[in-house]
mmCIF file of C-alpha atoms in Angstrom:
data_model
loop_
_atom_site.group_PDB
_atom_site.id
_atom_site.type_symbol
_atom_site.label_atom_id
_atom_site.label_comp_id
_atom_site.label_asym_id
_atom_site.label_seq_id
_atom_site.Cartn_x
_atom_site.Cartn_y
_atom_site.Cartn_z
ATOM 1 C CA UNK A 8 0.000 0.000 0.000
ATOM 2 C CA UNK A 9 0.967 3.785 -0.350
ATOM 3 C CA UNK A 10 3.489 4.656 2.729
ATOM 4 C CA UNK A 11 4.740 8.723 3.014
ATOM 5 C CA UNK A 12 7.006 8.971 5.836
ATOM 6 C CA UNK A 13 8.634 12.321 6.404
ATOM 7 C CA UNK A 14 11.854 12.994 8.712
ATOM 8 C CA UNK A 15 13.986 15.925 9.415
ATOM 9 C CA UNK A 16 11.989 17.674 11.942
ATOM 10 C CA UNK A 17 12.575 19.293 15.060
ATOM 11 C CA UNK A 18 13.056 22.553 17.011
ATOM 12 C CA UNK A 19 15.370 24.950 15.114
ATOM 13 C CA UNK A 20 16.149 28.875 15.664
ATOM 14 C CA UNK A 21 14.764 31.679 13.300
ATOM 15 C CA UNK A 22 17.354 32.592 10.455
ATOM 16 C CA UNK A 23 18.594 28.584 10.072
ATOM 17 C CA UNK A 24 17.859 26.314 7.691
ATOM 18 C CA UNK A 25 16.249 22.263 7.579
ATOM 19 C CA UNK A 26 15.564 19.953 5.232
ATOM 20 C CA UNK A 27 12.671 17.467 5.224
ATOM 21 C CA UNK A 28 12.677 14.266 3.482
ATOM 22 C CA UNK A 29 10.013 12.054 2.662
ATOM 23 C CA UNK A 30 10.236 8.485 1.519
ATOM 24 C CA UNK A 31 7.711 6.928 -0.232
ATOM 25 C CA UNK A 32 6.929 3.388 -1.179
ATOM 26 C CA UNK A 33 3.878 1.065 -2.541
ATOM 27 C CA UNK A 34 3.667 3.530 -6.233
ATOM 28 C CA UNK A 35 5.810 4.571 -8.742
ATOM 29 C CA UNK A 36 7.172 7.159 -7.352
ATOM 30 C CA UNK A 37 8.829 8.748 -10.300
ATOM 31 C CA UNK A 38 5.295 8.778 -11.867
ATOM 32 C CA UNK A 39 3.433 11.373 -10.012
ATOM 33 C CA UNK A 40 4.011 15.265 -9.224
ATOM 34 C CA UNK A 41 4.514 15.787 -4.887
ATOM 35 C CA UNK A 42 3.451 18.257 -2.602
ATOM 36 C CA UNK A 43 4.285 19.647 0.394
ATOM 37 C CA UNK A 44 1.537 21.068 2.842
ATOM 38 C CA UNK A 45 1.773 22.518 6.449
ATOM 39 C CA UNK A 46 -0.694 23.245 9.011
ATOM 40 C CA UNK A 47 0.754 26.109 11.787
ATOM 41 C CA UNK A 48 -0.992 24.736 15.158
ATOM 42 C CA UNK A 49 -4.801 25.179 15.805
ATOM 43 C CA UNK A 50 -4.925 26.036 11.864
ATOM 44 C CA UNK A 51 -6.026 25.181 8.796
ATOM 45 C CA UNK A 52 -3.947 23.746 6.020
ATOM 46 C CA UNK A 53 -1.568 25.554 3.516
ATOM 47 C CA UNK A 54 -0.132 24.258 0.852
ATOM 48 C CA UNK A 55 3.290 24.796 0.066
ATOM 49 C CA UNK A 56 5.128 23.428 -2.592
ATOM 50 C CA UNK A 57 4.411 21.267 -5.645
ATOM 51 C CA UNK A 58 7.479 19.306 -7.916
ATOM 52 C CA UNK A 59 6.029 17.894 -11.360
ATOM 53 C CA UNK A 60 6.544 13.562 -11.922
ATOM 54 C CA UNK A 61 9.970 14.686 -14.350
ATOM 55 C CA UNK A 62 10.994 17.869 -11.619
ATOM 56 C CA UNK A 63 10.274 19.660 -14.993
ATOM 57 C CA UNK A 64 8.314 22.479 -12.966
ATOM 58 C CA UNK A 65 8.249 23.689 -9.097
ATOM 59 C CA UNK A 66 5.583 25.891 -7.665
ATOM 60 C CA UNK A 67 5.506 27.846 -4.213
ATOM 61 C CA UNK A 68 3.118 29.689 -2.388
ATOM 62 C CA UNK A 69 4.165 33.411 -1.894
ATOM 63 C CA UNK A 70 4.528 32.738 1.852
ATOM 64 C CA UNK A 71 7.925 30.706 1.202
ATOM 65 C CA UNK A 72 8.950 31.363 -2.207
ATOM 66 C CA UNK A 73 12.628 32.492 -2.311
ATOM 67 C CA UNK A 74 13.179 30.690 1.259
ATOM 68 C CA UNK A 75 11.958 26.757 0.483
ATOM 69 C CA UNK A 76 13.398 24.783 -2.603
ATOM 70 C CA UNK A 77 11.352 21.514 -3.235
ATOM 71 C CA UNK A 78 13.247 18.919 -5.193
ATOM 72 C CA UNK A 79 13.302 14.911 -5.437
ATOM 73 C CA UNK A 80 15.377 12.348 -5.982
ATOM 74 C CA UNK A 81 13.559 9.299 -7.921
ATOM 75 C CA UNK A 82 16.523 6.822 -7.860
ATOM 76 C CA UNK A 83 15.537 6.868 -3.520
ATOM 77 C CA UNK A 84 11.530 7.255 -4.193
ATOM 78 C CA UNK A 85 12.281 10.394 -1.501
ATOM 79 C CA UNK A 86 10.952 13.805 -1.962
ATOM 80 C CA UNK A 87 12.727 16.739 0.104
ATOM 81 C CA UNK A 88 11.699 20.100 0.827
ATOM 82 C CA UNK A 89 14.991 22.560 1.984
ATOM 83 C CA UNK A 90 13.927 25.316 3.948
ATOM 84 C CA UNK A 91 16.256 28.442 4.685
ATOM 85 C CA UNK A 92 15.896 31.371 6.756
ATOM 86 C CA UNK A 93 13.009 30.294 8.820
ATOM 87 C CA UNK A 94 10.528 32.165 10.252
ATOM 88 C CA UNK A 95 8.650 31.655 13.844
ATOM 89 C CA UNK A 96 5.336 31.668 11.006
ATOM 90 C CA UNK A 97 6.750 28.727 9.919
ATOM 91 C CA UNK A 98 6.576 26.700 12.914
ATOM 92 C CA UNK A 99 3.779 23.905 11.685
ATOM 93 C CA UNK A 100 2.780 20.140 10.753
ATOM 94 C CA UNK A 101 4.519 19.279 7.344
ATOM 95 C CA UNK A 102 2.768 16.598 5.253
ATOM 96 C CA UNK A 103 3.792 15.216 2.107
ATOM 97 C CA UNK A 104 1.328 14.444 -0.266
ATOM 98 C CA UNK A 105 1.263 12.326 -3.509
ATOM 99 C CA UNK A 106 -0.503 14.478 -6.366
ATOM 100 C CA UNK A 107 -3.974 13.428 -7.730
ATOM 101 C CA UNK A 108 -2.698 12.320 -11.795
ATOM 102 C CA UNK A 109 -0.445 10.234 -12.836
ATOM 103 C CA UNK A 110 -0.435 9.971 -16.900
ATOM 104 C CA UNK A 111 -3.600 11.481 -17.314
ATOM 105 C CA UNK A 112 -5.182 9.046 -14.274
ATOM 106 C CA UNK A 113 -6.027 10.976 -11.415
ATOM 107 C CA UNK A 114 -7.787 9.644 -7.782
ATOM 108 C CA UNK A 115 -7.468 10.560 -4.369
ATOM 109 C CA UNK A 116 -3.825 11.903 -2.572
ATOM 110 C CA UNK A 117 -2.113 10.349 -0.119
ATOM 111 C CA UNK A 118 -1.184 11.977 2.591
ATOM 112 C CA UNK A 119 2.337 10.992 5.183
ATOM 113 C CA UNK A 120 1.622 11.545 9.177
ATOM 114 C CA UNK A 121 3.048 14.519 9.020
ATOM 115 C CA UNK A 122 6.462 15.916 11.074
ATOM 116 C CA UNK A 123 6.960 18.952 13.109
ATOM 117 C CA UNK A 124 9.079 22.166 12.795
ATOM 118 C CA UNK A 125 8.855 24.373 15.493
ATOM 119 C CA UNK A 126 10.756 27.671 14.622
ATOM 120 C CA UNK A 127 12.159 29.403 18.390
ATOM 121 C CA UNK A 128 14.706 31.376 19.582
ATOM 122 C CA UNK B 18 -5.021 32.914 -6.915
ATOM 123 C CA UNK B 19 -8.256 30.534 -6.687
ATOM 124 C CA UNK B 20 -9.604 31.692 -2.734
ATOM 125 C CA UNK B 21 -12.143 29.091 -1.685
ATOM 126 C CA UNK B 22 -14.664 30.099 0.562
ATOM 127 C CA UNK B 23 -16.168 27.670 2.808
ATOM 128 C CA UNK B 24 -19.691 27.890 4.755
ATOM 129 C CA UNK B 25 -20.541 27.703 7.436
ATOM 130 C CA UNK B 26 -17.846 28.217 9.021
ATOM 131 C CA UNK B 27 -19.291 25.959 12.023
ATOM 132 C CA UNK B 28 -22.449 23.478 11.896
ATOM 133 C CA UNK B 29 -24.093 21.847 14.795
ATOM 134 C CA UNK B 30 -25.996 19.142 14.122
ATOM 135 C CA UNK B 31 -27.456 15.542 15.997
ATOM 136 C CA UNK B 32 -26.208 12.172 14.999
ATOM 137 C CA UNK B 33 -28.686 10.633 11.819
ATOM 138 C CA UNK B 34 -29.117 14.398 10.250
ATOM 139 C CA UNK B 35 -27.659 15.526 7.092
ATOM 140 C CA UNK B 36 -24.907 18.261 6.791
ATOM 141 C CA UNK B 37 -24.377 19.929 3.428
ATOM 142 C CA UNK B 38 -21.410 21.913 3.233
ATOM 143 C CA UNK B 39 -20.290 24.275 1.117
ATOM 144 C CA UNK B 40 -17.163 25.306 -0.853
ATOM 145 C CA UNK B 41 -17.582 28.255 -3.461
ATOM 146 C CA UNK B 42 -14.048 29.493 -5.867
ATOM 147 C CA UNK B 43 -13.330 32.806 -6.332
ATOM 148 C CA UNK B 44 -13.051 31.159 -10.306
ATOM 149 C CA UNK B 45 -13.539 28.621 -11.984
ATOM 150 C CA UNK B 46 -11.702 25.395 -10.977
ATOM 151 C CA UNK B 47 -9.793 23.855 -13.990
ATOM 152 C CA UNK B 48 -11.334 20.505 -14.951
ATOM 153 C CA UNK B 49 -13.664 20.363 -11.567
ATOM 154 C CA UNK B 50 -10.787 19.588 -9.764
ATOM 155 C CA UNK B 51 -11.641 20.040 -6.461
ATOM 156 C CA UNK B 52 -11.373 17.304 -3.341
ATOM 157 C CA UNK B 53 -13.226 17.293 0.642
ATOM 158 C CA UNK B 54 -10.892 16.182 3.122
ATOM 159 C CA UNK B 55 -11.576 15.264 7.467
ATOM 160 C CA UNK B 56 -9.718 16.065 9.963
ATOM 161 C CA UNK B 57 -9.753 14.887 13.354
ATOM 162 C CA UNK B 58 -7.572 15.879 15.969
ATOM 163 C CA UNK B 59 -4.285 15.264 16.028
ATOM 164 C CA UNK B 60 -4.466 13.069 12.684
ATOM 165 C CA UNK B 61 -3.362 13.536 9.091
ATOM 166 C CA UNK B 62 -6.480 15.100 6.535
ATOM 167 C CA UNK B 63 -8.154 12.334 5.440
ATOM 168 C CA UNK B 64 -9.263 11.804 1.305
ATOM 169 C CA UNK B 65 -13.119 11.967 1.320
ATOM 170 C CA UNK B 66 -13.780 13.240 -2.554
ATOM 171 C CA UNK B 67 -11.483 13.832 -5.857
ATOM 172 C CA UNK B 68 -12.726 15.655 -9.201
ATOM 173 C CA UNK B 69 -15.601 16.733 -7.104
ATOM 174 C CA UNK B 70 -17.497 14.030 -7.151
ATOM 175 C CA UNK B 71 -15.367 10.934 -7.037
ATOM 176 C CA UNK B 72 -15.343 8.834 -3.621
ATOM 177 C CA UNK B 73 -11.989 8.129 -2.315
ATOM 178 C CA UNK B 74 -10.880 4.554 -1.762
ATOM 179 C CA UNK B 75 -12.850 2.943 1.508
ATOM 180 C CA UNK B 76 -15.200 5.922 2.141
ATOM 181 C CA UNK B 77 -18.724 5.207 2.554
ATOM 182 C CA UNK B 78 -21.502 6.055 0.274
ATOM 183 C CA UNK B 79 -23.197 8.654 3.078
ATOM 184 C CA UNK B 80 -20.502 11.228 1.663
ATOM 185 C CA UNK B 81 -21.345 12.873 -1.578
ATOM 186 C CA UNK B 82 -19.826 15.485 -3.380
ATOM 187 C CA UNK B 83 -21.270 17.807 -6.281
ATOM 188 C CA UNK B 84 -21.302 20.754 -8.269
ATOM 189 C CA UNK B 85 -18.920 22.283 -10.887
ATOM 190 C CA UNK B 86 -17.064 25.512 -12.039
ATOM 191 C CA UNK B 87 -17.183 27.768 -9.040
ATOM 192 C CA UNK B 88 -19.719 25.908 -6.286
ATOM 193 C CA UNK B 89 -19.241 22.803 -5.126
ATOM 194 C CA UNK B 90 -21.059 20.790 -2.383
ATOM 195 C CA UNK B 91 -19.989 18.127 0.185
ATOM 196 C CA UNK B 92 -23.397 16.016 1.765
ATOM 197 C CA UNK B 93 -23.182 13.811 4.436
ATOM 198 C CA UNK B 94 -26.012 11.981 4.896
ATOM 199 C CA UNK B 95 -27.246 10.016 8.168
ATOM 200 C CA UNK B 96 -24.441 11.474 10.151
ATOM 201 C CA UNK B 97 -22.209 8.988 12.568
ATOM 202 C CA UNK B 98 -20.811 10.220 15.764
ATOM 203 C CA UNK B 99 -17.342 9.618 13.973
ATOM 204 C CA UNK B 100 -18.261 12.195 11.262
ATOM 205 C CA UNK B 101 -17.713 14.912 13.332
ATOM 206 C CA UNK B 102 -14.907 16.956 12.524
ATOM 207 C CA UNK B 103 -13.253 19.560 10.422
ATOM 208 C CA UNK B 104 -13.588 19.549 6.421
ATOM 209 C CA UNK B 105 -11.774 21.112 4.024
ATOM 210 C CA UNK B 106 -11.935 21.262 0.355
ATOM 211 C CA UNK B 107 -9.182 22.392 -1.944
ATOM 212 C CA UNK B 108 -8.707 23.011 -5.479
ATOM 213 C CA UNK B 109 -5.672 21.572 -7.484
ATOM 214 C CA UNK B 110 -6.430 22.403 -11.117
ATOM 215 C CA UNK B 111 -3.828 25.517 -11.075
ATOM 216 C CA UNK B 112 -0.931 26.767 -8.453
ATOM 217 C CA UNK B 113 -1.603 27.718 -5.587
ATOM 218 C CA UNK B 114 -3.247 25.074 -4.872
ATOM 219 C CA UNK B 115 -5.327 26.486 -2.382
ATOM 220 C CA UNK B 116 -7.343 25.219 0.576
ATOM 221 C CA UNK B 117 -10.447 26.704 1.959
ATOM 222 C CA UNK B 118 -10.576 27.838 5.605
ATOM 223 C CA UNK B 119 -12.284 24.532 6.729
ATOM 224 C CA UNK B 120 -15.386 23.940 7.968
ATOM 225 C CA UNK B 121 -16.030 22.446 11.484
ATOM 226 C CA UNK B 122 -19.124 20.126 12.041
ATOM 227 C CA UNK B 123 -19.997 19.584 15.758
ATOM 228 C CA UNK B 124 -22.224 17.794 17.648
ATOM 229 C CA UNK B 125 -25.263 19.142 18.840
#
């Protein structure tokens, strides 16, 4: 079956930088476009990032373009998100999602548990 | 940017009653695509609906979803006490793709 796990968490200062990875398994990984989407405490969700199946084409929302660089790595079915100069705003659940299509197929996501970055001095 | 307006923002209703919510797009949503997710505390959103309509995998046949272009619904019909819980819907036919603002159904 479809497993997301993400790593790379944890408590880091404002002005640093993490990465997140996310390994997937059960699908072709190097078939379908990934996301990254947060959720800041006691909010709602924001998405984040989006890398096409190829890594052809990235997309950000406004809130961390220029800061976040999404990227994958298809040979290790793992999808990473690198995040620089972090913000206390950015503290938040980080999912990774597989995208809805794959060759002109599209169903439901999939979504990982999730993993924590807390931004704090 | 597609904003997606959910209402209400909070619905109160008894266990066996139907909820419709509702998600409306600031434009049109490319090729309907628009999916429901539920959320429950301290867990991951869970699929509900795809292309608007389309049941996930494993989700029962109480949830409905409908409409097209700028409005869609989500129905939940007969409600369970484990229905209760926050909904979102979110469009992902063109970056950002944006979530609405979630609606949370409650028990009355």
């Amino acid at each position: 079956q479809v497993q997301l796990v993400e790593s790379g968490g944890g408590v880091v200062q404002p002005g640093t930088s993490l990465r997140l990875s996310c390994e997937a398994s059960g699908f072709t990984f190097s078939t379908y476009g990934m996301h990254w989407v947060r959720q800041a405490p006691g909010k709602g969700l924001e998405w984040v990032s989006f890398i096409w199946s190829d890594g052809s084409d990235k997309y950000y929302a406004e809130s961390v373009k220029g800061r976040f660089a999404i990227s994958r790595d298809d040979s290790k079915n793992t999808l990473y998100l690198q995040m620089n100069s972090l913000r206390g705003e950015d503290t938040a659940m980080y999912y990774c999602v597989r995208g809805y299509c794959s060759g002109g197929n599209c169903r439901e996501a999939y979504w990982g548990q999730g993993i924590l970055v807390t931004v704090s001095s | 940017e597609i904003v997606l307006t959910q209402s209400p923002g909070a619905l109160s209703l008894s266990p066996g009653e139907g909820a419709t919510l509702s998600c409306r797009a600031s434009q049109s949503v490319r090729n309907n695509y628009l999916a429901w997710y539920q959320q429950k505390p301290g867990q991951a959103p869970r699929p509900l609906i795809h292309g608007a309509s389309s049941r996930a995998t494993g989700i029962p046949d109480r949830f409905s979803g409908s409409g097209s272009g700028t409005d869609f619904t989500l129905t939940i019909t007969r409600l369970e006490p484990e229905d209760f819980a926050v909904y979102y819907c979110q469009q992902y036919g063109s970056s950002p793709y944006t979530f609405g603002q979630g609606t949370k159904l409650e028990i009355k």
